[in-house]
Amino acid sequence: MKPRSDVALAPLCTMGVGGPARWFVAARSEADVIDALRWAAARSMPVQVLGGGSNVVIADAGFDGLVIHVNVGGITRQDEGQAVTLRAGAGEAWDPFVATAVGEHLGGLECLSGIPGFVGGTPVQNVGAYGQDVSATIVRVHVVERGSGAPRTFTNRECGFGYRTSRFKHADADRYIVTAVEFTLPKDAPPTVTYADVVAYFTESKTAEPSLFAVREAVLAIRRRKGMVIEPGNAANRSCGSFFVNPVVDVDALRRVQDVAGAANVPHYPADAATVKIPAAWLIERAGFTKGTSRGAVGISPYQAQAIVNRGAARAADVLALAIDVKRAVWNTFGISIVPEPVFVGFAPSPELRFLLTHQRSH
Ligand code: NAP
């Protein structure tokens, strides 16, 4: 394990912006992760973890410390009768891992097809889409504690999963580095066809009992329509996917949005007994940032208003400025505070950045 200096980070991030890492190491095993932590601790150097780079915006100045690129690979399989436990290294690319599971006729991940990034990032925000989330199938998460360098394993219960969240995102943010994740997946399970978009896809194609593979293909097709699959020819390739979390609000906040936009016009879905989810994309478009809006080197995705895209040669400062304007427009129009999903790395503190990252109380 020998860190290299001044390594460009933009090519490792789907947004494709930002400066270099002062020091950088690719950690291929748990032991490498522990070594890297020791190396940084010996130099009192800050550490930034990087996985698939799909949920991070790196500052133009880069990161003045050690970036640990978690490249721990390997997939192992344990047969458990009606189910199989797949253990994947945190550095395995997520979508090929889903393809492996589907290829082995294992259920539980098919709706999570086409999501960029690595396996290790998925428990952190309990990645979910189209009716499934990883907390339903994760059985164990293997981590290294940053402070002590000690390995530790969390059971599903101990992960504190919630809607797009876990202990790794909040209570224990920045405390652990995920090195491997275990998923227990049922054999030959019927696929999950519950999400409206997926149901509509199979109604249109008149498919009564789609296979796991067909559901994977359907989700990929739906994501493609939204420009959410990173592949050649996609004008929205350089982005963090959804830039803002879909806000979960109380009924008073929903009523305020309805007062502005007309009660019948506001899409919303129950989150729990007292709250509803409002699609961030809808709020953003109604606040004036329609699909395809461009502002120099950055813009709003032509497919999906929730994604900010690098139109070529963008700087991190351009991304930040547009994100702040989008947030301010939604706040001023509807009194709803939307917060970004990506992590901001290396940015100097400023009132604007604080405004962007903070969840303001409704006014
Ligand atoms: P979308 O499908 O229009 O979803 C926008 C929001 O509306 C989501 O919060 C979604 O809830 C909710 N929603 C839509 N249809 C629903 C229904 N029939 N019942 C209940 N809630 C419904 O647009 P999108 O933003 O492109 O999202 C597509 C999928 O990807 C969603 O499942 C979304 O959650 C997921 N996604 C996940 C992440 C992540 O894991 N970090 C990031 C971006 C998008 P749900 O969130 O409960 O589905």
Coordinates of N, CA and C in Angstrom, one line a residue, residues 28 41 66 94 105 170 262 302 346 363:
R28 N -7.6 -2.6 -2.0 CA -8.2 -3.8 -2.6 C -8.6 -4.9 -1.6
A41 N -3.4 8.5 9.7 CA -3.4 8.8 11.1 C -2.0 9.2 11.5
L66 N -6.0 12.3 2.3 CA -5.8 11.0 1.7 C -7.2 10.5 1.2
W94 N -22.2 -2.0 -8.7 CA -23.5 -2.5 -8.3 C -24.3 -3.2 -9.4
H105 N -31.1 -16.5 -10.9 CA -32.5 -16.6 -10.5 C -32.7 -16.3 -9.1
H170 N -26.4 8.9 9.2 CA -26.7 9.9 10.3 C -25.9 9.7 11.6
G262 N -52.5 24.6 -6.9 CA -53.8 24.0 -7.2 C -53.9 22.6 -6.6
P302 N -32.0 16.8 -19.6 CA -33.1 16.9 -20.6 C -34.2 15.8 -20.3
G346 N -14.4 18.7 0.0 CA -13.4 19.7 -0.2 C -13.8 21.1 -0.4
H363 N -41.7 27.6 6.2 CA -42.2 28.9 6.6 C -43.6 29.1 6.2

